[in-house]
Every structure is written in structure tokens, then in C-alpha cells.
PDB file of C-alpha atoms in Angstrom:
ATOM      1  CA  VAL A   1      44.011  38.953  67.354  1.00  0.00           C
ATOM      2  CA  GLU A   2      46.768  36.490  66.728  1.00  0.00           C
ATOM      3  CA  GLY A   3      45.849  33.768  64.276  1.00  0.00           C
ATOM      4  CA  CYS A   4      43.708  35.391  62.735  1.00  0.00           C
ATOM      5  CA  THR A   5      43.685  35.869  58.721  1.00  0.00           C
ATOM      6  CA  VAL A   6      42.058  37.956  56.387  1.00  0.00           C
ATOM      7  CA  TYR A   7      42.178  36.935  51.931  1.00  0.00           C
ATOM      8  CA  LYS A   8      41.527  39.980  49.713  1.00  0.00           C
ATOM      9  CA  PRO A   9      41.059  39.723  46.334  1.00  0.00           C
ATOM     10  CA  PHE A  10      43.519  41.215  43.997  1.00  0.00           C
ATOM     11  CA  THR A  11      43.987  41.881  39.828  1.00  0.00           C
ATOM     12  CA  ILE A  12      47.555  41.402  38.435  1.00  0.00           C
ATOM     13  CA  ILE A  13      47.484  42.905  34.801  1.00  0.00           C
ATOM     14  CA  ILE A  14      50.516  41.810  32.713  1.00  0.00           C
ATOM     15  CA  ASN A  15      50.611  43.783  29.817  1.00  0.00           C
ATOM     16  CA  ARG A  16      52.996  42.628  26.260  1.00  0.00           C
ATOM     17  CA  ILE A  17      55.763  44.617  25.660  1.00  0.00           C
ATOM     18  CA  PRO A  18      55.937  45.821  22.756  1.00  0.00           C
ATOM     19  CA  ASP A  19      57.194  44.838  19.344  1.00  0.00           C
ATOM     20  CA  ALA A  20      60.634  46.080  18.439  1.00  0.00           C
ATOM     21  CA  VAL A  21      62.329  45.058  14.765  1.00  0.00           C
ATOM     22  CA  PRO A  22      66.411  45.651  14.156  1.00  0.00           C
ATOM     23  CA  SER A  23      65.804  47.961  11.091  1.00  0.00           C
ATOM     24  CA  GLN A  24      68.106  50.013   9.083  1.00  0.00           C
ATOM     25  CA  ILE A  25      68.090  52.706   6.690  1.00  0.00           C
ATOM     26  CA  THR A  26      70.259  54.656   4.715  1.00  0.00           C
ATOM     27  CA  GLN A  27      71.080  57.648   3.785  1.00  0.00           C
ATOM     28  CA  CYS A  28      72.685  59.828   0.645  1.00  0.00           C
ATOM     29  CA  ASP A  29      75.994  62.063   1.148  1.00  0.00           C
ATOM     30  CA  PHE A  30      75.454  65.032  -0.813  1.00  0.00           C
ATOM     31  CA  GLU A  31      78.499  65.288  -2.011  1.00  0.00           C
ATOM     32  CA  ILE A  32      80.813  65.071  -5.176  1.00  0.00           C
ATOM     33  CA  PHE A  33      83.559  63.241  -2.951  1.00  0.00           C
ATOM     34  CA  PRO A  34      80.826  61.131  -0.498  1.00  0.00           C
ATOM     35  CA  ASP A  35      82.654  61.035   2.556  1.00  0.00           C
ATOM     36  CA  GLY A  36      80.082  58.967   4.746  1.00  0.00           C
ATOM     37  CA  ILE A  37      78.702  61.588   7.136  1.00  0.00           C
ATOM     38  CA  THR A  38      75.562  63.143   6.354  1.00  0.00           C
ATOM     39  CA  THR A  39      71.730  64.116   8.132  1.00  0.00           C
ATOM     40  CA  PHE A  40      69.516  61.041   9.607  1.00  0.00           C
ATOM     41  CA  ASN A  41      66.209  62.439   9.489  1.00  0.00           C
ATOM     42  CA  LEU A  42      65.540  58.543  12.125  1.00  0.00           C
ATOM     43  CA  THR A  43      61.766  58.909  12.218  1.00  0.00           C
ATOM     44  CA  GLN A  44      61.607  57.521   8.634  1.00  0.00           C
ATOM     45  CA  ALA A  45      62.794  54.176  10.353  1.00  0.00           C
ATOM     46  CA  ASN A  46      59.668  54.431  13.105  1.00  0.00           C
ATOM     47  CA  SER A  47      57.041  51.912  11.030  1.00  0.00           C
ATOM     48  CA  ASP A  48      59.513  49.365  10.610  1.00  0.00           C
ATOM     49  CA  LEU A  49      61.213  49.342  14.214  1.00  0.00           C
ATOM     50  CA  THR A  50      57.593  49.402  15.354  1.00  0.00           C
ATOM     51  CA  ASN A  51      56.219  47.018  13.539  1.00  0.00           C
ATOM     52  CA  GLY A  52      54.030  49.112  11.467  1.00  0.00           C
ATOM     53  CA  ASP A  53      51.841  50.147  15.377  1.00  0.00           C
ATOM     54  CA  SER A  54      52.267  53.837  14.617  1.00  0.00           C
ATOM     55  CA  ALA A  55      51.233  54.306  19.034  1.00  0.00           C
ATOM     56  CA  MET A  56      54.013  53.231  19.728  1.00  0.00           C
ATOM     57  CA  THR A  57      56.793  56.112  20.776  1.00  0.00           C
ATOM     58  CA  THR A  58      60.735  55.304  19.381  1.00  0.00           C
ATOM     59  CA  GLN A  59      63.611  56.968  21.354  1.00  0.00           C
ATOM     60  CA  PHE A  60      67.356  56.834  20.450  1.00  0.00           C
ATOM     61  CA  TYR A  61      70.723  56.527  21.837  1.00  0.00           C
ATOM     62  CA  LEU A  62      74.058  55.939  21.637  1.00  0.00           C
ATOM     63  CA  ASN A  63      74.133  53.042  23.101  1.00  0.00           C
ATOM     64  CA  THR A  64      72.149  50.290  25.817  1.00  0.00           C
ATOM     65  CA  THR A  65      73.526  52.106  28.995  1.00  0.00           C
ATOM     66  CA  ASP A  66      72.088  55.446  27.993  1.00  0.00           C
ATOM     67  CA  ALA A  67      68.870  53.711  26.933  1.00  0.00           C
ATOM     68  CA  LEU A  68      68.538  51.950  30.281  1.00  0.00           C
ATOM     69  CA  ASN A  69      69.171  55.106  32.002  1.00  0.00           C
ATOM     70  CA  ASN A  70      67.445  57.444  30.162  1.00  0.00           C
ATOM     71  CA  GLN A  71      70.322  59.570  29.206  1.00  0.00           C
ATOM     72  CA  ASN A  72      71.389  60.983  26.216  1.00  0.00           C
ATOM     73  CA  GLU A  73      68.521  60.483  23.556  1.00  0.00           C
ATOM     74  CA  GLN A  74      69.851  61.514  20.217  1.00  0.00           C
ATOM     75  CA  ASN A  75      68.021  64.206  18.554  1.00  0.00           C
ATOM     76  CA  ILE A  76      65.519  62.561  15.308  1.00  0.00           C
ATOM     77  CA  LEU A  77      67.780  65.033  12.891  1.00  0.00           C
ATOM     78  CA  PHE A  78      71.199  62.603  13.833  1.00  0.00           C
ATOM     79  CA  ASN A  79      74.249  64.040  12.158  1.00  0.00           C
ATOM     80  CA  ASN A  80      76.225  60.035  12.114  1.00  0.00           C
ATOM     81  CA  THR A  81      80.253  59.790  12.675  1.00  0.00           C
ATOM     82  CA  VAL A  82      81.197  56.482  11.665  1.00  0.00           C
ATOM     83  CA  ASN A  83      79.831  54.620   8.762  1.00  0.00           C
ATOM     84  CA  PRO A  84      77.673  52.356   9.034  1.00  0.00           C
ATOM     85  CA  GLN A  85      76.793  53.783  12.896  1.00  0.00           C
ATOM     86  CA  ILE A  86      74.465  51.504  14.911  1.00  0.00           C
ATOM     87  CA  LEU A  87      71.610  53.198  17.472  1.00  0.00           C
ATOM     88  CA  THR A  88      69.895  51.885  19.984  1.00  0.00           C
ATOM     89  CA  VAL A  89      66.098  52.694  20.052  1.00  0.00           C
ATOM     90  CA  LYS A  90      63.447  52.098  22.885  1.00  0.00           C
ATOM     91  CA  ILE A  91      59.839  51.575  21.520  1.00  0.00           C
ATOM     92  CA  THR A  92      57.709  52.887  24.396  1.00  0.00           C
ATOM     93  CA  ASN A  93      54.085  51.686  24.761  1.00  0.00           C
ATOM     94  CA  PRO A  94      52.536  55.051  26.406  1.00  0.00           C
ATOM     95  CA  LEU A  95      49.356  53.833  27.960  1.00  0.00           C
ATOM     96  CA  ASN A  96      51.997  51.246  30.375  1.00  0.00           C
ATOM     97  CA  GLY A  97      55.275  52.198  30.064  1.00  0.00           C
ATOM     98  CA  CYS A  98      55.887  48.936  28.612  1.00  0.00           C
ATOM     99  CA  TYR A  99      59.169  49.124  26.597  1.00  0.00           C
ATOM    100  CA  SER A 100      62.247  47.188  24.017  1.00  0.00           C
ATOM    101  CA  LEU A 101      64.941  47.900  22.700  1.00  0.00           C
ATOM    102  CA  THR A 102      66.046  47.045  19.514  1.00  0.00           C
ATOM    103  CA  THR A 103      68.610  48.546  16.973  1.00  0.00           C
ATOM    104  CA  LEU A 104      68.740  51.247  14.284  1.00  0.00           C
ATOM    105  CA  THR A 105      71.541  50.256  11.406  1.00  0.00           C
ATOM    106  CA  LEU A 106      72.878  53.957   9.636  1.00  0.00           C
ATOM    107  CA  ASN A 107      74.119  53.386   6.486  1.00  0.00           C
ATOM    108  CA  VAL A 108      75.289  56.131   3.843  1.00  0.00           C
ATOM    109  CA  SER A 109      75.204  55.259   0.456  1.00  0.00           C
ATOM    110  CA  LEU A 110      78.845  56.532  -1.307  1.00  0.00           C
ATOM    111  CA  ASN A 111      77.429  57.941  -4.951  1.00  0.00           C
ATOM    112  CA  PRO A 112      78.828  60.936  -6.130  1.00  0.00           C
ATOM    113  CA  THR A 113      76.565  63.963  -6.834  1.00  0.00           C
ATOM    114  CA  THR A 114      75.912  64.776 -10.060  1.00  0.00           C
ATOM    115  CA  THR A 115      74.598  67.164 -12.169  1.00  0.00           C
ATOM    116  CA  VAL A 116      71.683  67.091 -15.233  1.00  0.00           C
ATOM    117  CA  THR A 117      70.781  70.535 -17.453  1.00  0.00           C
ATOM    118  CA  LEU A 118      67.409  70.614 -18.763  1.00  0.00           C
ATOM    119  CA  GLN A 119      66.501  73.638 -21.094  1.00  0.00           C
ATOM    120  CA  SER A 120      62.928  74.749 -22.216  1.00  0.00           C
ATOM    121  CA  CYS A 121      61.085  77.882 -23.659  1.00  0.00           C
ATOM    122  CA  ASP A 122      59.596  80.534 -21.667  1.00  0.00           C
ATOM    123  CA  ASP A 123      56.086  79.802 -22.412  1.00  0.00           C
ATOM    124  CA  ASN A 124      55.237  82.925 -24.558  1.00  0.00           C
ATOM    125  CA  VAL A 125      54.255  86.019 -21.622  1.00  0.00           C
ATOM    126  CA  GLU A 126      57.983  86.842 -21.075  1.00  0.00           C
ATOM    127  CA  ASP A 127      58.365  86.347 -17.479  1.00  0.00           C
ATOM    128  CA  GLY A 128      61.088  83.254 -16.838  1.00  0.00           C
ATOM    129  CA  ILE A 129      58.996  80.676 -16.367  1.00  0.00           C
ATOM    130  CA  ALA A 130      58.473  77.415 -18.466  1.00  0.00           C
ATOM    131  CA  THR A 131      57.675  73.975 -18.439  1.00  0.00           C
ATOM    132  CA  PHE A 132      59.770  71.392 -17.421  1.00  0.00           C
ATOM    133  CA  ASN A 133      59.468  67.179 -17.035  1.00  0.00           C
ATOM    134  CA  LEU A 134      62.084  65.999 -14.393  1.00  0.00           C
ATOM    135  CA  ALA A 135      62.155  62.385 -15.812  1.00  0.00           C
ATOM    136  CA  ASP A 136      64.151  63.873 -18.431  1.00  0.00           C
ATOM    137  CA  ALA A 137      67.026  63.971 -16.181  1.00  0.00           C
ATOM    138  CA  GLY A 138      66.867  60.518 -16.301  1.00  0.00           C
ATOM    139  CA  PHE A 139      66.904  59.290 -12.916  1.00  0.00           C
ATOM    140  CA  GLU A 140      63.513  57.667 -13.139  1.00  0.00           C
ATOM    141  CA  THR A 141      65.478  54.205 -14.621  1.00  0.00           C
ATOM    142  CA  ASN A 142      65.283  50.921 -12.703  1.00  0.00           C
ATOM    143  CA  GLY A 143      62.393  50.463 -11.014  1.00  0.00           C
ATOM    144  CA  ASN A 144      64.166  53.537  -8.450  1.00  0.00           C
ATOM    145  CA  ALA A 145      61.935  55.831  -7.197  1.00  0.00           C
ATOM    146  CA  VAL A 146      62.376  59.825  -7.418  1.00  0.00           C
ATOM    147  CA  SER A 147      61.199  62.817  -5.908  1.00  0.00           C
ATOM    148  CA  TYR A 148      62.258  66.605  -6.412  1.00  0.00           C
ATOM    149  CA  TYR A 149      62.985  69.404  -4.162  1.00  0.00           C
ATOM    150  CA  TYR A 150      63.623  72.701  -4.080  1.00  0.00           C
ATOM    151  CA  ASN A 151      67.134  73.126  -1.583  1.00  0.00           C
ATOM    152  CA  THR A 152      69.171  69.960  -0.162  1.00  0.00           C
ATOM    153  CA  ASN A 153      67.759  69.790   3.092  1.00  0.00           C
ATOM    154  CA  ASP A 154      64.584  69.422   1.785  1.00  0.00           C
ATOM    155  CA  ALA A 155      66.293  66.362   0.209  1.00  0.00           C
ATOM    156  CA  LEU A 156      67.950  65.074   2.724  1.00  0.00           C
ATOM    157  CA  MET A 157      64.460  65.007   5.165  1.00  0.00           C
ATOM    158  CA  GLU A 158      62.267  63.815   2.261  1.00  0.00           C
ATOM    159  CA  GLN A 159      60.343  67.013   3.475  1.00  0.00           C
ATOM    160  CA  ASN A 160      58.424  69.742   0.627  1.00  0.00           C
ATOM    161  CA  PRO A 161      58.353  67.808  -2.294  1.00  0.00           C
ATOM    162  CA  ILE A 162      57.956  69.659  -5.336  1.00  0.00           C
ATOM    163  CA  THR A 163      54.509  69.395  -7.107  1.00  0.00           C
ATOM    164  CA  THR A 164      54.398  71.320 -10.273  1.00  0.00           C
ATOM    165  CA  ASN A 165      55.863  71.490 -13.477  1.00  0.00           C
ATOM    166  CA  GLN A 166      56.593  75.558 -14.070  1.00  0.00           C
ATOM    167  CA  PHE A 167      60.001  76.565 -12.977  1.00  0.00           C
ATOM    168  CA  SER A 168      62.048  79.611 -13.244  1.00  0.00           C
ATOM    169  CA  GLU A 169      65.812  79.329 -13.674  1.00  0.00           C
ATOM    170  CA  GLN A 170      67.376  77.753 -10.352  1.00  0.00           C
ATOM    171  CA  ASN A 171      68.716  74.261  -9.382  1.00  0.00           C
ATOM    172  CA  ILE A 172      66.049  71.206  -8.616  1.00  0.00           C
ATOM    173  CA  TYR A 173      67.175  68.496  -6.093  1.00  0.00           C
ATOM    174  CA  ALA A 174      66.496  64.605  -7.021  1.00  0.00           C
ATOM    175  CA  ARG A 175      66.528  62.108  -4.997  1.00  0.00           C
ATOM    176  CA  VAL A 176      66.420  58.552  -5.625  1.00  0.00           C
ATOM    177  CA  GLU A 177      65.438  55.611  -3.571  1.00  0.00           C
ATOM    178  CA  ASN A 178      65.595  52.492  -3.896  1.00  0.00           C
ATOM    179  CA  GLY A 179      63.057  50.658  -1.620  1.00  0.00           C
ATOM    180  CA  ASN A 180      63.319  52.800   1.248  1.00  0.00           C
ATOM    181  CA  ASP A 181      66.767  53.096   1.098  1.00  0.00           C
ATOM    182  CA  CYS A 182      68.035  56.576  -0.710  1.00  0.00           C
ATOM    183  CA  ILE A 183      71.517  55.860  -3.207  1.00  0.00           C
ATOM    184  CA  GLY A 184      71.601  59.071  -4.456  1.00  0.00           C
ATOM    185  CA  ILE A 185      70.958  63.652  -4.237  1.00  0.00           C
ATOM    186  CA  HIS A 186      71.244  64.728  -7.548  1.00  0.00           C
ATOM    187  CA  ILE A 187      71.378  68.507  -9.473  1.00  0.00           C
ATOM    188  CA  VAL A 188      68.827  69.097 -12.109  1.00  0.00           C
ATOM    189  CA  GLN A 189      69.832  72.303 -13.400  1.00  0.00           C
ATOM    190  CA  LEU A 190      67.259  74.161 -15.135  1.00  0.00           C
ATOM    191  CA  GLU A 191      67.742  76.842 -17.704  1.00  0.00           C
ATOM    192  CA  VAL A 192      64.928  78.906 -19.320  1.00  0.00           C
ATOM    193  CA  SER A 193      65.186  80.154 -22.799  1.00  0.00           C
ATOM    194  CA  ALA A 194      63.494  83.492 -24.083  1.00  0.00           C
ATOM    195  CA  ILE A 195      61.852  83.094 -27.194  1.00  0.00           C
ATOM    196  CA  PRO A 196      62.733  85.046 -30.324  1.00  0.00           C
ATOM    197  CA  GLN A 197      61.086  88.226 -30.759  1.00  0.00           C
ATOM    198  CA  ALA A 198      60.178  88.379 -34.642  1.00  0.00           C
ATOM    199  CA  THR A 199      60.087  91.659 -36.048  1.00  0.00           C
ATOM    200  CA  ILE A 200      57.616  93.148 -39.231  1.00  0.00           C
TER     201      ILE A 200
END
């Protein structure tokens, strides 16, 4: 009927956009003559980017246009092309789809890779295994945190750190950090010496 009016209640829900904090990470360049190009594990910045909210998801883009159009998302294992390089990061609340944009600055430490040699004697059973104190390499100074790895890829990505002190003759890779910034990846060359055999 003309002139009739119907009122119906409805609920408006306003969701807060996620926190998005501009952040930076510094990665090492594993070279004697570093060129500033290396591989980053972008998830290392997630806690800083989301202000510690692990429920939020992160997506990485080369620029804001790509982020807004959901195109050309970058792999979390990212090879930079310039030093420094700035990425656009999309922080999304998966429960409601609300998102915020921020930036992640990628810096590369240009400290050259060095090699330190440690020697130890075979542990009496002549199996080529010896006990080493990796701190003897001398990288654990000035408040730096050092973790050790069996290969360069693990050292770059901070995965599978070494938890033993028993080694055969091999190279170990020391990742040196200050705060959360990598300031160098170095080679610890382990040499195992045989115990002399005494004869009667």
C-alpha cells in the first residue's frame, strides 16, 4: 500500500584492521667479496610486522599496486635484487578478511666471510670423531649470538641448528647475529687428528 513503511533492525559489525608495523631485517651475504645479493627468509620478520599477533597472515609484494591487486605475490624465500630493497607487506586477519599494508626493508650485511680452523684429537676409538667446542672459533664476542649449521643454506635460513659437539673432519658454518640482524656467516674448519699409537 502506498505510504506504508516497514522498519527492520539489522546489525553493523565494524572490524578493526590488523596492526601493521614497518619493519626491517638484515641478512648476510655468504661471500669473500659480498655483492649485497642474497636469500632472505621473509617469515623471520612476521612477528615484528604483525606486532606479535601470530593469528595474522603475511603476504609479500614488490610494490603497493601488486598488493592491492593481489598479483605477483613473492615467495617467502626471496632473493633481493638491490641493497637495500623495500617490499610491500599485506597483513590480513583470516577471520574477517580485513587487511593493512606496511613495508619491509631488506638490508644485506657486507661483512666478508672468514675461515677459522679448529683442531682436536680423535676420541680414543679411532673412528675419526672428535669433541669440539665451537665457541673456540672466537665469534661469540661483543654480545653477538652465534648459531652453527652443517651447510650454508641452513645458516642463511636459520634452520636445523647444530646441537652436538661431536664431529668428523668437516666444515661448519657459524651465523653471527646482533639482535635479529645477521652480521656474518663464517666457516669453521674442523680437523681431527689421530692419537699416536704406542708400541711395546
